[in-house]
CSV table of C-alpha atoms and ligand atoms in Angstrom, one decimal:
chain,number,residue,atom,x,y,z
O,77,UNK,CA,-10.4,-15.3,-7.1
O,78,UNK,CA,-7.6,-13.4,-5.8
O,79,UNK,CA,-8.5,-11.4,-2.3
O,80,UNK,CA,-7.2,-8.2,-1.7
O,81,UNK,CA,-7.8,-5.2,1.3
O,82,UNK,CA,-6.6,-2.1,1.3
O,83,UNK,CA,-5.9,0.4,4.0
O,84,UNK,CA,-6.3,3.8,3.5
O,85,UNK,CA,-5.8,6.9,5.5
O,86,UNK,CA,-6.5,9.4,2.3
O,87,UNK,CA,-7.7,11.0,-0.8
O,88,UNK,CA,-7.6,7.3,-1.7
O,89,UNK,CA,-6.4,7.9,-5.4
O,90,UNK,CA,-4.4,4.3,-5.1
O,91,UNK,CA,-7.2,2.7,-4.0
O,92,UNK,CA,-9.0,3.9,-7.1
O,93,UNK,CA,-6.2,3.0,-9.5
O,94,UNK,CA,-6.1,-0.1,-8.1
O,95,UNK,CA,-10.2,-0.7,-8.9
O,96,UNK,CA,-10.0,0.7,-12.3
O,97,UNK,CA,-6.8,-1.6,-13.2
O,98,UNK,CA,-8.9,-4.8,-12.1
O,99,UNK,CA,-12.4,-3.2,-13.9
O,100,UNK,CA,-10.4,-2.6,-16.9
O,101,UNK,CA,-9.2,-5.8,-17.9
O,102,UNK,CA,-11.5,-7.8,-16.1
O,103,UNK,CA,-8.6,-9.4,-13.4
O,104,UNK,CA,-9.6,-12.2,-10.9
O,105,UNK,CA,-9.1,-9.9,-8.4
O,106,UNK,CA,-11.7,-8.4,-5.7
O,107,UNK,CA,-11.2,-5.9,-3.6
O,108,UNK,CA,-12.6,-7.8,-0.5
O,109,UNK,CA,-12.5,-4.5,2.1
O,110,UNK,CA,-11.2,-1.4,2.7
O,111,UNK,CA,-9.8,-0.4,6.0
O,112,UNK,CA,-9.0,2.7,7.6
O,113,UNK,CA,-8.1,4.8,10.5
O,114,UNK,CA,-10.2,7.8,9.7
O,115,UNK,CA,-13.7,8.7,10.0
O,116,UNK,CA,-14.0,9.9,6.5
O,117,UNK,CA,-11.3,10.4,4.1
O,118,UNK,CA,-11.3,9.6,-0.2
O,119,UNK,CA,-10.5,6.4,0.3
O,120,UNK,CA,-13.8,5.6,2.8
O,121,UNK,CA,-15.7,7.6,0.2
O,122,UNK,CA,-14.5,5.8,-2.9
O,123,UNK,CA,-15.1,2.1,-1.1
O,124,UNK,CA,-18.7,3.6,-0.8
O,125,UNK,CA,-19.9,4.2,-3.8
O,126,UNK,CA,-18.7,0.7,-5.3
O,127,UNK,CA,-19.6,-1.1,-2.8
O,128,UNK,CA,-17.0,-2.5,-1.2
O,129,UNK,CA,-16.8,-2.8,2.4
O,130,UNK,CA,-15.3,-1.0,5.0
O,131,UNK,CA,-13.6,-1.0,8.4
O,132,UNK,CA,-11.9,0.7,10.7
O,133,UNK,CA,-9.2,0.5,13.4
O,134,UNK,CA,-6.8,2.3,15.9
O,135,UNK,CA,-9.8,4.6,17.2
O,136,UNK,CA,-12.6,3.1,19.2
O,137,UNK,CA,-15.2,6.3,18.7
O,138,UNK,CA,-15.3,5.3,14.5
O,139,UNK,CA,-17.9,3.2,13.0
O,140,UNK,CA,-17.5,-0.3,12.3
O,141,UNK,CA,-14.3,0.1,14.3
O,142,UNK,CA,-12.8,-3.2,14.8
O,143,UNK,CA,-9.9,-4.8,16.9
O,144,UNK,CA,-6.5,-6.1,14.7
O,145,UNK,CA,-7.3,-9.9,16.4
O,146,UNK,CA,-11.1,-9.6,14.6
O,147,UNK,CA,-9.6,-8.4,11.6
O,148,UNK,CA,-7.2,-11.1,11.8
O,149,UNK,CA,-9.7,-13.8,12.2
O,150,UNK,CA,-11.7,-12.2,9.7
O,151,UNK,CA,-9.1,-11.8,6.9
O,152,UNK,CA,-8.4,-15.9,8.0
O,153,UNK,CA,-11.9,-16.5,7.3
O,154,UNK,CA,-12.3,-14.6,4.4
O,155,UNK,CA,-8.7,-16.4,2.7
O,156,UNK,CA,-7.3,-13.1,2.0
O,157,UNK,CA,-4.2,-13.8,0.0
O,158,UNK,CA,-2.8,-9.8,0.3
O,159,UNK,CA,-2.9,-7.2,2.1
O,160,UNK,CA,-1.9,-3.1,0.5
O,161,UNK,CA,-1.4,-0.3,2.5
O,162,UNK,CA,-1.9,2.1,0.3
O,163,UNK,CA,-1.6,5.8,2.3
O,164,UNK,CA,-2.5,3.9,5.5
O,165,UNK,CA,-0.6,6.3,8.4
O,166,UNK,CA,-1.0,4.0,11.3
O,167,UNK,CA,2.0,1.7,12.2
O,168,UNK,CA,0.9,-2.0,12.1
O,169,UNK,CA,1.1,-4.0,15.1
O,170,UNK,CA,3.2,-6.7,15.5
O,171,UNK,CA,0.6,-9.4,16.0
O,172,UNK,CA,-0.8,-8.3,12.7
O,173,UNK,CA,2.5,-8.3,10.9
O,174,UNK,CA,2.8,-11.8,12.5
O,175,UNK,CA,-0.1,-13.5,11.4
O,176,UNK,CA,0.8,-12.5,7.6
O,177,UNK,CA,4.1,-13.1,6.7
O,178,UNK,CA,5.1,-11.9,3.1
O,179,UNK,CA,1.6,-11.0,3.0
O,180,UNK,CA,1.4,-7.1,3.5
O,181,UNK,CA,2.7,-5.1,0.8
O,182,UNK,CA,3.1,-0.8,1.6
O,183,UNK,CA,3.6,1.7,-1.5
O,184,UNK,CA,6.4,4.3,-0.6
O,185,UNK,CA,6.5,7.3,-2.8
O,186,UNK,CA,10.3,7.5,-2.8
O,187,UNK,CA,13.6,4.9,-3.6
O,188,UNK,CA,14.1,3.4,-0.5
O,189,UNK,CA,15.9,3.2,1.7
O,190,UNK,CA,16.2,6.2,0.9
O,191,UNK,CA,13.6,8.7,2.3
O,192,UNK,CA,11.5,6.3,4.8
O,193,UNK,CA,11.2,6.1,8.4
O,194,UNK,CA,8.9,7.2,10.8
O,195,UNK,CA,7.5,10.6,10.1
O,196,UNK,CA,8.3,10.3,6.5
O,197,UNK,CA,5.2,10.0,4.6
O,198,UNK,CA,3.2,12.2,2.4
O,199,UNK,CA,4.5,15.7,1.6
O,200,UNK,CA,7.2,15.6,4.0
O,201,UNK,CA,9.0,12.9,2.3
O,202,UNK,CA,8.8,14.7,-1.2
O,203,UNK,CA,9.9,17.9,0.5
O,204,UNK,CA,13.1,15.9,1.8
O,205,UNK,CA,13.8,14.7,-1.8
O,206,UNK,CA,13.2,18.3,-3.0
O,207,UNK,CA,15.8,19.7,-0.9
O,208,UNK,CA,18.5,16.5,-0.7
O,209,UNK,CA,18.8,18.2,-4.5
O,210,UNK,CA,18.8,14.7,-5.7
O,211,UNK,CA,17.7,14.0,-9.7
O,212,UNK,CA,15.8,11.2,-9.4
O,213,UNK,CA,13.0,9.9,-7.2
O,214,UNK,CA,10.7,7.0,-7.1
O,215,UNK,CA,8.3,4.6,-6.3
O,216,UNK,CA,8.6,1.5,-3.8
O,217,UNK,CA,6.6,-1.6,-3.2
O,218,UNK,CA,7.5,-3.3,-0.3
O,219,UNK,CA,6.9,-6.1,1.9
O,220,UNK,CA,5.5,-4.8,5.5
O,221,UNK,CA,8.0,-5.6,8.5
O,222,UNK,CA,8.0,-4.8,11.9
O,223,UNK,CA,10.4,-1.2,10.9
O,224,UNK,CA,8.9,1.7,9.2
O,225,UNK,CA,9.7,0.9,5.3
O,226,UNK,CA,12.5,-1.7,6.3
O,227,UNK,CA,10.7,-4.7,5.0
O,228,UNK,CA,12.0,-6.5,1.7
O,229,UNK,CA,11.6,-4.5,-1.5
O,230,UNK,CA,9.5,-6.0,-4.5
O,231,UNK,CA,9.7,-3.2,-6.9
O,232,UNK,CA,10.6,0.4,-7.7
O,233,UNK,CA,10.2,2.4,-10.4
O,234,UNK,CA,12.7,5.7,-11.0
O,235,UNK,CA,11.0,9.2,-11.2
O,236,UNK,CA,13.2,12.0,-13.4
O,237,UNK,CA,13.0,15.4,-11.2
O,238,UNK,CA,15.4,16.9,-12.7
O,239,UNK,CA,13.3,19.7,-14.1
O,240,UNK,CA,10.9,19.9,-10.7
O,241,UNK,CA,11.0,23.0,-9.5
O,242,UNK,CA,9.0,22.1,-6.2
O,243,UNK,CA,8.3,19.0,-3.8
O,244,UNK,CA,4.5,19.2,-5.0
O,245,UNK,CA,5.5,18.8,-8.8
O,246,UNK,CA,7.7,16.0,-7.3
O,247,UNK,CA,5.2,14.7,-5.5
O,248,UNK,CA,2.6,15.0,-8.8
O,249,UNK,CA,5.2,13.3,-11.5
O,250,UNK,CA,5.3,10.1,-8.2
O,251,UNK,CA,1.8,9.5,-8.0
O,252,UNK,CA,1.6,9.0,-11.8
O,253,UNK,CA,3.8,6.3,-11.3
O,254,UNK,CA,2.3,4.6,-8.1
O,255,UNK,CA,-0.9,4.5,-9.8
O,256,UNK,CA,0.7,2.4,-12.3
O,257,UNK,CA,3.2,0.1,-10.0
O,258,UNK,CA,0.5,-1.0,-7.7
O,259,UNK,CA,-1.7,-2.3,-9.6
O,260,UNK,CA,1.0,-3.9,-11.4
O,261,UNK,CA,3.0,-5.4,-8.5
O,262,UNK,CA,-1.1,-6.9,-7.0
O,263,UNK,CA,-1.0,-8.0,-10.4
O,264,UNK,CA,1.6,-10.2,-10.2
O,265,UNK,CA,1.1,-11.3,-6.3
O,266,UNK,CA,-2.7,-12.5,-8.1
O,267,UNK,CA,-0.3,-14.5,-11.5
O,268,UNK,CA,2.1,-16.2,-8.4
O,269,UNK,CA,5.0,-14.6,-10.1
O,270,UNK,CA,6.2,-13.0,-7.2
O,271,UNK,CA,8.8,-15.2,-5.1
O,272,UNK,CA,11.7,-14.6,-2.4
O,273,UNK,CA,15.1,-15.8,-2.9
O,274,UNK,CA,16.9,-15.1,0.8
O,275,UNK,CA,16.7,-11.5,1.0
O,276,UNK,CA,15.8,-10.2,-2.7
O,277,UNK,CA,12.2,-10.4,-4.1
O,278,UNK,CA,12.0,-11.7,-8.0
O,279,UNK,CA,9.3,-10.5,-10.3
O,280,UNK,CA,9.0,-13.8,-12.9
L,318,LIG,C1,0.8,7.9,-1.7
L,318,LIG,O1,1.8,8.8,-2.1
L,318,LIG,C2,1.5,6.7,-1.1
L,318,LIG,O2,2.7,6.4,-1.7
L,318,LIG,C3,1.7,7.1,0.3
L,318,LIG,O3,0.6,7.8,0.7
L,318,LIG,C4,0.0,8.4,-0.5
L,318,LIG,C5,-1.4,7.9,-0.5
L,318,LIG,O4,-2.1,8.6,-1.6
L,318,LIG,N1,2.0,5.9,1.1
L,318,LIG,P1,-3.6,8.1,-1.9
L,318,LIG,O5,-4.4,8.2,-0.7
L,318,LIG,O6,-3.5,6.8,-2.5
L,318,LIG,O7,-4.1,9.1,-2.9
Protein backbone atom coordinates (compact mmCIF):
# COMPACT_ATOMS: atom_id res chain seq x y z
CA UNK A 1 0.00 0.00 0.00
CA UNK A 2 1.09 3.37 -1.06
CA UNK A 3 0.56 6.20 1.83
CA UNK A 4 -0.43 9.52 0.95
CA UNK A 5 -1.58 12.96 3.13
CA UNK A 6 -2.84 15.74 1.88
CA UNK A 7 -2.93 19.35 3.10
CA UNK A 8 -5.61 21.45 2.43
CA UNK A 9 -6.58 24.98 3.14
CA UNK A 10 -9.93 24.87 0.75
CA UNK A 11 -12.92 23.95 -1.13
CA UNK A 12 -10.76 20.77 -1.28
CA UNK A 13 -11.87 19.87 -4.94
CA UNK A 14 -8.13 18.25 -5.40
CA UNK A 15 -8.45 16.41 -2.54
CA UNK A 16 -11.62 14.88 -3.90
CA UNK A 17 -10.24 14.14 -7.40
CA UNK A 18 -7.51 12.66 -5.93
CA UNK A 19 -10.14 9.98 -3.81
CA UNK A 20 -12.23 9.41 -6.72
CA UNK A 21 -9.08 8.66 -9.07
CA UNK A 22 -7.88 5.89 -6.45
CA UNK A 23 -11.89 4.65 -5.81
CA UNK A 24 -12.19 4.46 -9.52
CA UNK A 25 -9.67 2.11 -10.49
CA UNK A 26 -9.12 0.53 -7.35
CA UNK A 27 -5.23 1.93 -6.86
CA UNK A 28 -3.03 0.69 -3.90
CA UNK A 29 -3.23 3.98 -2.68
CA UNK A 30 -4.78 5.31 0.75
CA UNK A 31 -5.28 8.48 1.63
CA UNK A 32 -3.75 7.99 5.21
CA UNK A 33 -4.79 11.81 6.60
CA UNK A 34 -5.70 15.03 5.68
CA UNK A 35 -4.17 18.09 7.21
CA UNK A 36 -5.03 21.49 7.43
CA UNK A 37 -4.68 24.96 8.76
CA UNK A 38 -8.30 25.91 8.97
CA UNK A 39 -10.97 25.17 11.26
CA UNK A 40 -13.43 24.12 8.55
CA UNK A 41 -12.94 24.47 5.01
CA UNK A 42 -14.11 21.63 1.79
CA UNK A 43 -11.29 19.86 2.20
CA UNK A 44 -11.94 19.09 6.32
CA UNK A 45 -15.54 18.48 5.19
CA UNK A 46 -14.75 16.06 2.43
CA UNK A 47 -12.08 14.01 4.77
CA UNK A 48 -15.18 13.71 6.98
CA UNK A 49 -17.59 12.09 5.36
CA UNK A 50 -15.08 9.25 4.05
CA UNK A 51 -13.50 8.77 6.78
CA UNK A 52 -10.34 9.70 6.58
CA UNK A 53 -8.59 11.45 9.31
CA UNK A 54 -7.76 14.73 10.03
CA UNK A 55 -5.26 17.20 11.59
CA UNK A 56 -4.41 20.40 11.94
CA UNK A 57 -1.46 22.79 12.36
CA UNK A 58 -0.08 26.49 12.42
CA UNK A 59 -2.97 27.56 14.91
CA UNK A 60 -3.05 26.26 18.47
CA UNK A 61 -7.01 27.14 19.21
CA UNK A 62 -8.06 24.30 16.22
CA UNK A 63 -9.02 20.85 17.07
CA UNK A 64 -6.68 18.02 16.82
CA UNK A 65 -4.09 20.75 16.23
CA UNK A 66 -0.81 19.22 16.28
CA UNK A 67 3.00 20.35 16.23
CA UNK A 68 5.10 19.74 12.66
CA UNK A 69 7.77 17.49 15.02
CA UNK A 70 4.38 15.12 16.06
CA UNK A 71 3.43 15.15 12.63
CA UNK A 72 6.79 14.28 11.72
CA UNK A 73 7.16 11.38 14.00
CA UNK A 74 3.71 10.39 13.10
CA UNK A 75 4.05 10.34 9.28
CA UNK A 76 7.62 8.24 10.38
CA UNK A 77 5.52 5.91 12.10
CA UNK A 78 2.87 5.68 9.80
CA UNK A 79 5.68 4.98 6.58
CA UNK A 80 4.11 7.68 4.64
CA UNK A 81 5.82 7.46 1.23
CA UNK A 82 4.22 11.23 -0.04
CA UNK A 83 3.22 14.04 1.00
CA UNK A 84 0.57 16.66 -1.46
CA UNK A 85 -0.18 19.94 -0.70
CA UNK A 86 -2.94 20.45 -2.46
CA UNK A 87 -4.37 24.33 -1.75
CA UNK A 88 -2.43 24.19 1.51
CA UNK A 89 -1.63 28.21 2.18
CA UNK A 90 0.78 27.90 4.99
CA UNK A 91 4.55 27.96 4.13
CA UNK A 92 6.19 24.66 5.34
CA UNK A 93 8.82 24.79 7.90
CA UNK A 94 12.06 23.91 7.30
CA UNK A 95 12.33 21.04 9.71
CA UNK A 96 9.45 19.58 7.95
CA UNK A 97 10.90 20.12 4.48
CA UNK A 98 13.94 18.41 6.05
CA UNK A 99 12.82 15.36 7.31
CA UNK A 100 11.24 14.55 3.73
CA UNK A 101 13.40 15.05 1.00
CA UNK A 102 11.79 14.51 -2.52
CA UNK A 103 8.93 13.62 -0.57
CA UNK A 104 6.45 16.66 -0.61
CA UNK A 105 4.90 17.30 -3.88
CA UNK A 106 2.69 21.06 -4.17
CA UNK A 107 0.14 21.62 -7.22
CA UNK A 108 0.61 25.22 -8.75
CA UNK A 109 -2.12 26.27 -11.00
CA UNK A 110 0.14 28.11 -13.40
CA UNK A 111 3.66 27.19 -15.64
CA UNK A 112 6.24 27.93 -13.34
CA UNK A 113 8.37 29.62 -12.79
CA UNK A 114 6.32 31.65 -14.07
CA UNK A 115 3.57 33.09 -11.79
CA UNK A 116 4.70 31.64 -8.18
CA UNK A 117 6.11 33.25 -5.19
CA UNK A 118 4.85 34.24 -2.10
CA UNK A 119 1.44 35.78 -2.28
CA UNK A 120 0.73 34.11 -5.53
CA UNK A 121 -1.87 31.55 -4.94
CA UNK A 122 -5.41 31.13 -5.73
CA UNK A 123 -7.15 34.00 -7.71
CA UNK A 124 -4.39 36.23 -7.60
CA UNK A 125 -2.16 34.14 -9.52
CA UNK A 126 -4.88 33.59 -12.38
CA UNK A 127 -5.56 37.38 -12.33
CA UNK A 128 -1.63 37.89 -13.03
CA UNK A 129 -1.87 35.43 -15.98
CA UNK A 130 -5.10 37.27 -17.14
CA UNK A 131 -3.44 40.51 -17.33
CA UNK A 132 0.48 39.43 -18.39
CA UNK A 133 -2.00 38.88 -21.76
CA UNK A 134 -0.17 35.60 -22.12
CA UNK A 135 -2.00 32.61 -24.35
CA UNK A 136 -1.29 29.87 -22.51
CA UNK A 137 -1.40 28.82 -18.78
CA UNK A 138 -0.97 25.67 -16.85
CA UNK A 139 -0.62 23.23 -14.32
CA UNK A 140 2.64 22.39 -12.17
CA UNK A 141 3.56 19.58 -9.94
CA UNK A 142 6.45 20.18 -7.97
CA UNK A 143 8.69 19.02 -5.48
CA UNK A 144 8.38 21.20 -2.12
CA UNK A 145 11.69 23.19 -1.22
CA UNK A 146 12.52 25.54 1.20
CA UNK A 147 11.36 28.76 -1.66
CA UNK A 148 7.83 29.38 -2.48
CA UNK A 149 7.34 27.12 -5.77
CA UNK A 150 11.26 26.91 -6.34
CA UNK A 151 11.52 23.23 -5.75
CA UNK A 152 12.20 20.75 -8.81
CA UNK A 153 9.44 20.46 -11.29
CA UNK A 154 7.77 16.89 -12.01
CA UNK A 155 5.18 17.84 -14.43
CA UNK A 156 3.09 20.51 -16.19
CA UNK A 157 0.40 20.40 -18.33
CA UNK A 158 -0.38 23.63 -20.80
CA UNK A 159 -3.82 25.32 -20.46
CA UNK A 160 -5.05 27.26 -23.95
CA UNK A 161 -6.57 30.77 -22.71
CA UNK A 162 -6.59 32.19 -25.60
CA UNK A 163 -10.26 32.65 -25.83
CA UNK A 164 -10.66 33.46 -21.78
CA UNK A 165 -12.10 36.44 -21.43
CA UNK A 166 -11.49 36.59 -17.55
CA UNK A 167 -8.98 35.30 -14.73
CA UNK A 168 -12.11 33.16 -13.27
CA UNK A 169 -12.66 31.35 -16.73
CA UNK A 170 -8.81 31.02 -16.56
CA UNK A 171 -8.87 29.83 -13.35
CA UNK A 172 -12.08 27.25 -14.25
CA UNK A 173 -10.31 25.77 -17.73
CA UNK A 174 -6.93 25.08 -14.79
CA UNK A 175 -8.67 23.27 -12.30
CA UNK A 176 -10.00 20.84 -14.95
CA UNK A 177 -6.56 20.02 -15.61
CA UNK A 178 -5.21 19.81 -11.98
CA UNK A 179 -7.83 17.47 -11.21
CA UNK A 180 -6.48 15.31 -13.77
CA UNK A 181 -2.46 15.83 -13.22
CA UNK A 182 -2.54 15.04 -9.63
CA UNK A 183 -3.86 12.17 -9.45
CA UNK A 184 -1.79 11.19 -12.26
CA UNK A 185 1.62 12.49 -11.02
CA UNK A 186 0.52 10.36 -7.14
CA UNK A 187 0.01 7.83 -9.57
CA UNK A 188 3.15 7.42 -10.69
CA UNK A 189 5.10 8.37 -7.27
CA UNK A 190 2.72 4.93 -6.09
CA UNK A 191 4.21 2.77 -9.78
CA UNK A 192 8.14 4.12 -8.64
CA UNK A 193 8.34 5.67 -12.10
CA UNK A 194 9.17 8.84 -10.87
CA UNK A 195 13.13 9.51 -10.57
CA UNK A 196 15.67 12.53 -10.44
CA UNK A 197 18.48 12.88 -12.70
CA UNK A 198 20.60 16.11 -11.21
CA UNK A 199 18.19 18.78 -11.50
CA UNK A 200 15.37 17.48 -13.93
CA UNK A 201 12.60 15.03 -12.72
CA UNK A 202 11.71 11.97 -15.36
CA UNK A 203 8.34 10.50 -15.55
CA UNK A 204 9.28 6.60 -16.85
C1 LIG B 1 -5.75 24.89 -6.63
O1 LIG B 1 -5.91 25.79 -7.68
C2 LIG B 1 -4.28 24.56 -6.44
O2 LIG B 1 -3.55 24.56 -7.62
C3 LIG B 1 -3.82 25.67 -5.57
O3 LIG B 1 -4.90 25.91 -4.69
C4 LIG B 1 -6.11 25.51 -5.30
C5 LIG B 1 -6.77 24.53 -4.39
O4 LIG B 1 -8.05 24.17 -4.83
N1 LIG B 1 -2.55 25.37 -4.94
P1 LIG B 1 -8.87 23.02 -4.11
O5 LIG B 1 -8.94 23.38 -2.63
O6 LIG B 1 -8.14 21.74 -4.33
O7 LIG B 1 -10.21 23.03 -4.73
Amino acid sequence: MFRICVFASGRGSNLRAIWQSISDRSLNIEINCVVSDKAECGALEFAGQKGIKTLSVSRKELPGFVSYSFLIDEFRRNKIDLIVLAGFLKKIPDEFVDAFPEKIINIHPALLPFFGGKGMYGMNVHKAVFESGMKISGVTVHFVDKIYDHGKIIAQRCVDISAAGTAEEIAEKVLKVEHSLLPFVIEKFADDKVKIKENRVYIT
